Coordinates of C-alpha atoms in Angstrom, one line a residue:
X1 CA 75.0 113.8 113.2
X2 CA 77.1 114.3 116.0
X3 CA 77.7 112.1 119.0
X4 CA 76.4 113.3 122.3
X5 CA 78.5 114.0 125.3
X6 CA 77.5 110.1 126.2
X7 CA 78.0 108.3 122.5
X8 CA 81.3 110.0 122.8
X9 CA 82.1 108.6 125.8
X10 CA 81.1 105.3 125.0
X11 CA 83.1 105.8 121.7
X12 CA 86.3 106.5 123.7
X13 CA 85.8 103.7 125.4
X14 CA 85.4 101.2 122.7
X15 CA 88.5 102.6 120.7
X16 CA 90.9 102.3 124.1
X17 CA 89.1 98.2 124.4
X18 CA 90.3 98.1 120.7
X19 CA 93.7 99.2 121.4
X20 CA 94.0 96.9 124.4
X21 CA 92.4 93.7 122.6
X22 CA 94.8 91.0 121.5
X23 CA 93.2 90.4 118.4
X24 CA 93.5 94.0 117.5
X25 CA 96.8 92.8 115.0
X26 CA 100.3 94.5 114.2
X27 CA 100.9 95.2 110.6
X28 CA 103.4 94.6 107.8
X29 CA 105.4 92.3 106.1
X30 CA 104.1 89.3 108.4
X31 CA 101.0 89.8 107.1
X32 CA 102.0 90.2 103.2
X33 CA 99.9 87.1 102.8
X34 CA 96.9 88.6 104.3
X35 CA 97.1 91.0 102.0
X36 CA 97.8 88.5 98.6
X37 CA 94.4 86.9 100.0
X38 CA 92.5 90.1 100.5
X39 CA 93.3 91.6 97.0
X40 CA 93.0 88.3 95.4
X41 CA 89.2 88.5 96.5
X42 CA 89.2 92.1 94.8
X43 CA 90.2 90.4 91.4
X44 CA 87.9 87.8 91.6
X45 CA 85.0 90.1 92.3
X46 CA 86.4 92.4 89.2
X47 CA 86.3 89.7 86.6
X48 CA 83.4 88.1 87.9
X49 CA 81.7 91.4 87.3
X50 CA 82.6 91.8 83.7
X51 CA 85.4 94.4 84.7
X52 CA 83.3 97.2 86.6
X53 CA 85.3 99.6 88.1
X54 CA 83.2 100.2 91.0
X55 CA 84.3 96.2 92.1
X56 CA 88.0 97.5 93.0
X57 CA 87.0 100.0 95.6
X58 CA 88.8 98.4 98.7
X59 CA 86.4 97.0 101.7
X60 CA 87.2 99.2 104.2
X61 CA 85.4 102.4 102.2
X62 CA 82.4 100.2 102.4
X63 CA 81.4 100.0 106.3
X64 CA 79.0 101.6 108.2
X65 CA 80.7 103.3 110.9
X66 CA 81.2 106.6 113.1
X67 CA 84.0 109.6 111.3
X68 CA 86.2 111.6 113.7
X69 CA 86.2 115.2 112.5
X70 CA 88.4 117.4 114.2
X71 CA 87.9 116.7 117.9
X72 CA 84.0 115.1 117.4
X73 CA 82.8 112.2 116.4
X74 CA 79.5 111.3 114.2
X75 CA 77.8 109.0 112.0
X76 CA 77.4 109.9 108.7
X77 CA 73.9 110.4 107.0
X78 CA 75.2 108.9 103.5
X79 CA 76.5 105.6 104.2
X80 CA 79.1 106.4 101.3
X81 CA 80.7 109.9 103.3
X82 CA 83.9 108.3 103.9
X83 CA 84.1 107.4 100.6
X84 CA 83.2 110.3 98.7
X85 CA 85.2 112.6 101.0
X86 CA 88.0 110.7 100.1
X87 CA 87.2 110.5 96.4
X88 CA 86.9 114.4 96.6
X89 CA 90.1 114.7 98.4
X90 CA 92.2 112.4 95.8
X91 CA 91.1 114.1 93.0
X92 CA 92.0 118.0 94.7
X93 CA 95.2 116.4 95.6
X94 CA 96.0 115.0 92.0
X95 CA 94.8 118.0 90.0
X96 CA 97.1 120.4 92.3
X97 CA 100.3 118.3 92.6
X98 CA 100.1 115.3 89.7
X99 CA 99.2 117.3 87.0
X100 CA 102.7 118.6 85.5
X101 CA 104.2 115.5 85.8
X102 CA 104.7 113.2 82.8
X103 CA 105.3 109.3 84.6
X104 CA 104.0 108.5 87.8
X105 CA 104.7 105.7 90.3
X106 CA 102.2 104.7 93.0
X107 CA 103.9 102.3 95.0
X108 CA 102.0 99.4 97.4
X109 CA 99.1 100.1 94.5
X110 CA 96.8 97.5 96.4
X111 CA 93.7 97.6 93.9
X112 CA 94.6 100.2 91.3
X113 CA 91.7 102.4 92.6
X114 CA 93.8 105.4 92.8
X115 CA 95.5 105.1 89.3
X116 CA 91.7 104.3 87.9
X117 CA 91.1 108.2 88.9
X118 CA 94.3 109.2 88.0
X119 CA 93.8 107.5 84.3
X120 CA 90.4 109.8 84.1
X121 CA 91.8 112.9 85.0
X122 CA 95.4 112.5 82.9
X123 CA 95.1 110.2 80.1
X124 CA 98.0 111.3 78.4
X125 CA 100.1 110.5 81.5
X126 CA 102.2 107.2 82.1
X127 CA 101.3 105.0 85.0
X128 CA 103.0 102.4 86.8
X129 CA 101.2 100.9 89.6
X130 CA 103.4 98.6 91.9
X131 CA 102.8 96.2 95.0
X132 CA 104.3 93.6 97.1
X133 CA 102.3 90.6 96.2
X134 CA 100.8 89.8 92.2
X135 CA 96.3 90.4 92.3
X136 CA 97.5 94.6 91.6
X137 CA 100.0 93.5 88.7
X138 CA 97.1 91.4 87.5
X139 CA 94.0 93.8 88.2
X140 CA 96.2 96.6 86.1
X141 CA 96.9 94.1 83.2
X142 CA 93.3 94.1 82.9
X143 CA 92.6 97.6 83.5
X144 CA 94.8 98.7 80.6
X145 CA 93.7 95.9 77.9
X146 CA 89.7 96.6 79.0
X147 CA 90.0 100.7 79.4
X148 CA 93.2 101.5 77.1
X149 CA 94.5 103.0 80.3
X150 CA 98.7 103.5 79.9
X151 CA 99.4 101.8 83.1
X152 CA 101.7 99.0 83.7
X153 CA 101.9 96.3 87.2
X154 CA 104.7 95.7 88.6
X155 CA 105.8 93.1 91.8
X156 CA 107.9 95.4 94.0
X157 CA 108.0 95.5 97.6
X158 CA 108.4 98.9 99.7
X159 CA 109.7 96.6 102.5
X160 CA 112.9 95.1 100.3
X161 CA 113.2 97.7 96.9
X162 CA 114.6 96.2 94.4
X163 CA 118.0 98.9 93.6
X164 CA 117.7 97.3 89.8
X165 CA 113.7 99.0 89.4
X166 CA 114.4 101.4 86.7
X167 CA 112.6 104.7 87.4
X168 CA 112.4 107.6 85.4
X169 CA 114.5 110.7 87.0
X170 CA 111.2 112.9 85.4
X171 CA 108.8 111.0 87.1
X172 CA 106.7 111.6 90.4
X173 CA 106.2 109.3 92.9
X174 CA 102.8 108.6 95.1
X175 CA 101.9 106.0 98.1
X176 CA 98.5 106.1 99.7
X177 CA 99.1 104.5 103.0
X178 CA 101.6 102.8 101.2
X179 CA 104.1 102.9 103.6
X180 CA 101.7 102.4 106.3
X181 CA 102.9 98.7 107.1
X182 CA 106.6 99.5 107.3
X183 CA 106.7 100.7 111.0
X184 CA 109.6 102.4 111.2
X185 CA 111.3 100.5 108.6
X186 CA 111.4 102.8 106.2
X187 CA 114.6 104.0 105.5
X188 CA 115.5 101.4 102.8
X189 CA 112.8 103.0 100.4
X190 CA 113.4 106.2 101.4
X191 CA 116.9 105.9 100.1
X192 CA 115.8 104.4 96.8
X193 CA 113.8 107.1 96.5
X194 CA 116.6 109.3 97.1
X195 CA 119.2 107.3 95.0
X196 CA 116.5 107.6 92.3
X197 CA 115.6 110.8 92.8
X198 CA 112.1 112.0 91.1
X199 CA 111.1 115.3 90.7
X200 CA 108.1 114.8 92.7
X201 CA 106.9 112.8 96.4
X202 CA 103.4 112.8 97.1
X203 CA 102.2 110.5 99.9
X204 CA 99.1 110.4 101.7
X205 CA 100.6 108.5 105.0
X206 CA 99.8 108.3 108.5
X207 CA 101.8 110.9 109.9
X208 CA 102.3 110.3 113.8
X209 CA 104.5 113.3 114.3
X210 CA 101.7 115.1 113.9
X211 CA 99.2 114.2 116.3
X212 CA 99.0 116.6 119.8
X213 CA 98.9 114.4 122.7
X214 CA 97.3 117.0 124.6
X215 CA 94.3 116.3 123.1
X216 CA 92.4 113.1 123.7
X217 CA 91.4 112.1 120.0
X218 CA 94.7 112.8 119.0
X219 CA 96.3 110.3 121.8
X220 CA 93.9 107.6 121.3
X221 CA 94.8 107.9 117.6
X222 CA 98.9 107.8 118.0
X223 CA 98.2 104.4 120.7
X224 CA 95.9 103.2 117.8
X225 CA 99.0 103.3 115.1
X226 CA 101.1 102.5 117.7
X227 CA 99.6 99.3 118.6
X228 CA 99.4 98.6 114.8
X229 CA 102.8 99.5 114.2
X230 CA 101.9 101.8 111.7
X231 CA 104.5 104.3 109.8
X232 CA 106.5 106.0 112.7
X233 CA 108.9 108.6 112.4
X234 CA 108.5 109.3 109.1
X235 CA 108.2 113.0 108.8
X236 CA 110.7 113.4 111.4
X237 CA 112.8 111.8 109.2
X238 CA 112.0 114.1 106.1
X239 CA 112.4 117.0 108.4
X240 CA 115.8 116.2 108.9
X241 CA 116.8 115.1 105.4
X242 CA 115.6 118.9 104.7
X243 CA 118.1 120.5 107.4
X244 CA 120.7 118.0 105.5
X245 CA 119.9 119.7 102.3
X246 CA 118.6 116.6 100.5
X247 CA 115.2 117.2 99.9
X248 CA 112.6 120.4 100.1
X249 CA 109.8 119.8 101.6
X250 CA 106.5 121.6 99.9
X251 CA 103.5 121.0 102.4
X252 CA 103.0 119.0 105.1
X253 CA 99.2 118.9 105.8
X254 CA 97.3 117.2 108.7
X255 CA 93.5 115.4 107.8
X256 CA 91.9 115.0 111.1
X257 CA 89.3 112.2 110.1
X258 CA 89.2 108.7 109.9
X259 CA 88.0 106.7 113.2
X260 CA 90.7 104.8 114.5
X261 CA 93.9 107.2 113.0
X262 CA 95.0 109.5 110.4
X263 CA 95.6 107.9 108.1
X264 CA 94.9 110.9 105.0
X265 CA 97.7 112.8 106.3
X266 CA 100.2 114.0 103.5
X267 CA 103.3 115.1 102.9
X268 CA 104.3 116.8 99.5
X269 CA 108.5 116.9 98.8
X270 CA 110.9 116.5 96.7
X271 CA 114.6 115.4 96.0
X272 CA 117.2 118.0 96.0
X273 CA 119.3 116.7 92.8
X274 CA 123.0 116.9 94.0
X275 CA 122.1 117.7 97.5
X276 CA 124.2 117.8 100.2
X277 CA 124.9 114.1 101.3
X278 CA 125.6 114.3 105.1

């Protein structure tokens, strides 16, 4: 149902209060033990629910609240929406870019919700699922000793890569707001993706070069990840790796939904091996 000219008013103005609160947070790596906490909950609800899969679903699919699509706002009739959209989203995105590849890597993991799907729809495939703090390397243990799932945890943090991580040149990487928390600190992963050079980036990030600040939503949306310090510059930065000729960039695809931000964006690229290093 869609909000009325008034609701939609009123929604404005509660998302510019947000934005102007002080206890609306910044993100990323001063708040890596936030996250330890928060996906240490997960794993304790996982085990303590003999292992059902419907337990790692993270929190914030699970709230009652108003979508943006497009330029309007509304309130859902099925209280899961958001998360079946997304769930139908993932699995178009997977089947259409995941499924030639033999390895994949999802970096900043969180859960292992994604590689869950990915381990239904591929099961042939080798996962790696990796994360900054230990619940993911310890919900995936689990996952692949319960469910015979080929995935493998790893500790490794987007923030600080490790250069020594050994990643398989025929391999395709994948971050789900992943690189959200980095701000605009991104270039040290970039260039280990680059140094390591996969055949395949797919990312689902929020993508601020993308939003039109001509339109209201769209402002509110960029002062929202702004405020956050959310992934900035990001695509830019691709954009101009591709004029280098580093990389080749496939699709670049803008998901107006989510409340606060875009945060389904995505980007599909991939390293040029041998590329021009300018």
């Amino acid at each position: 149902e869609l909000l009325d000219q008034t609701e939609r008013e009123l929604m404005f103005l509660e998302i510019l209060k947000l934005i102007e609160s002080p206890a609306l947070l910044p993100a990323g790596p001063p708040r890596k033990k936030d996250w330890e906490t928060r996906w240490l909950k997960i794993l304790g609800k996982f085990t303590a629910n003999e292992y059902a899969l419907d337990q790692l679903i993270p929190d914030f699919f699970q709230r009652a609240r108003p979508i943006r699509v497009g330029p309007d706002y509304g309130w859902p009739l099925d209280q899961n929406f958001e998360l079946n959209l997304y769930a139908v989203f993932r699995r178009w995105l997977f089947q259409t870019y995941l499924s030639q590849s033999r390895i994949i890597y999802e970096f900043a993991c969180g859960t292992g919700f994604n590689l869950v799907e990915l381990a239904k729809l591929f099961p042939d495939k080798e996962l790696h699922g990796l994360d900054w703090v230990y619940p993911p390397k310890e919900i995936i243990t689990l996952l692949a000793k319960r469910y015979s799932y080929k995935m493998t945890g790893h500790i490794f943090d987007v923030a600080e890569p490790d250069p020594n991580f050994l990643l398989d040149p025929q391999s395709a990487i994948l971050t789900i707001n992943g690189l959200e928390q980095l701000g605009t600190n991104f270039e040290p992963f970039l260039q280990f993706i680059l140094e390591k050079s996969p055949e395949l980036c797919v990312q689902i990030e929020p993508l601020d070069d993308l939003y039109d600040t001509a339109k209201l939503t769209d402002y509110l949306a960029l002062k929202f990840s702004q405020k956050r310090h959310y992934l900035s510059g990001y695509l830019l930065r691709l954009r101009q790796l591709e004029k280098e000729g580093r990389i080749k960039i496939i699709r670049v695809h803008k998901m107006s939904c989510g409340l606060y931000h875009e945060g389904h964006s995505f980007v599909i690229w991939k390293p040029i091996k041998g590329g021009i290093n300018v």
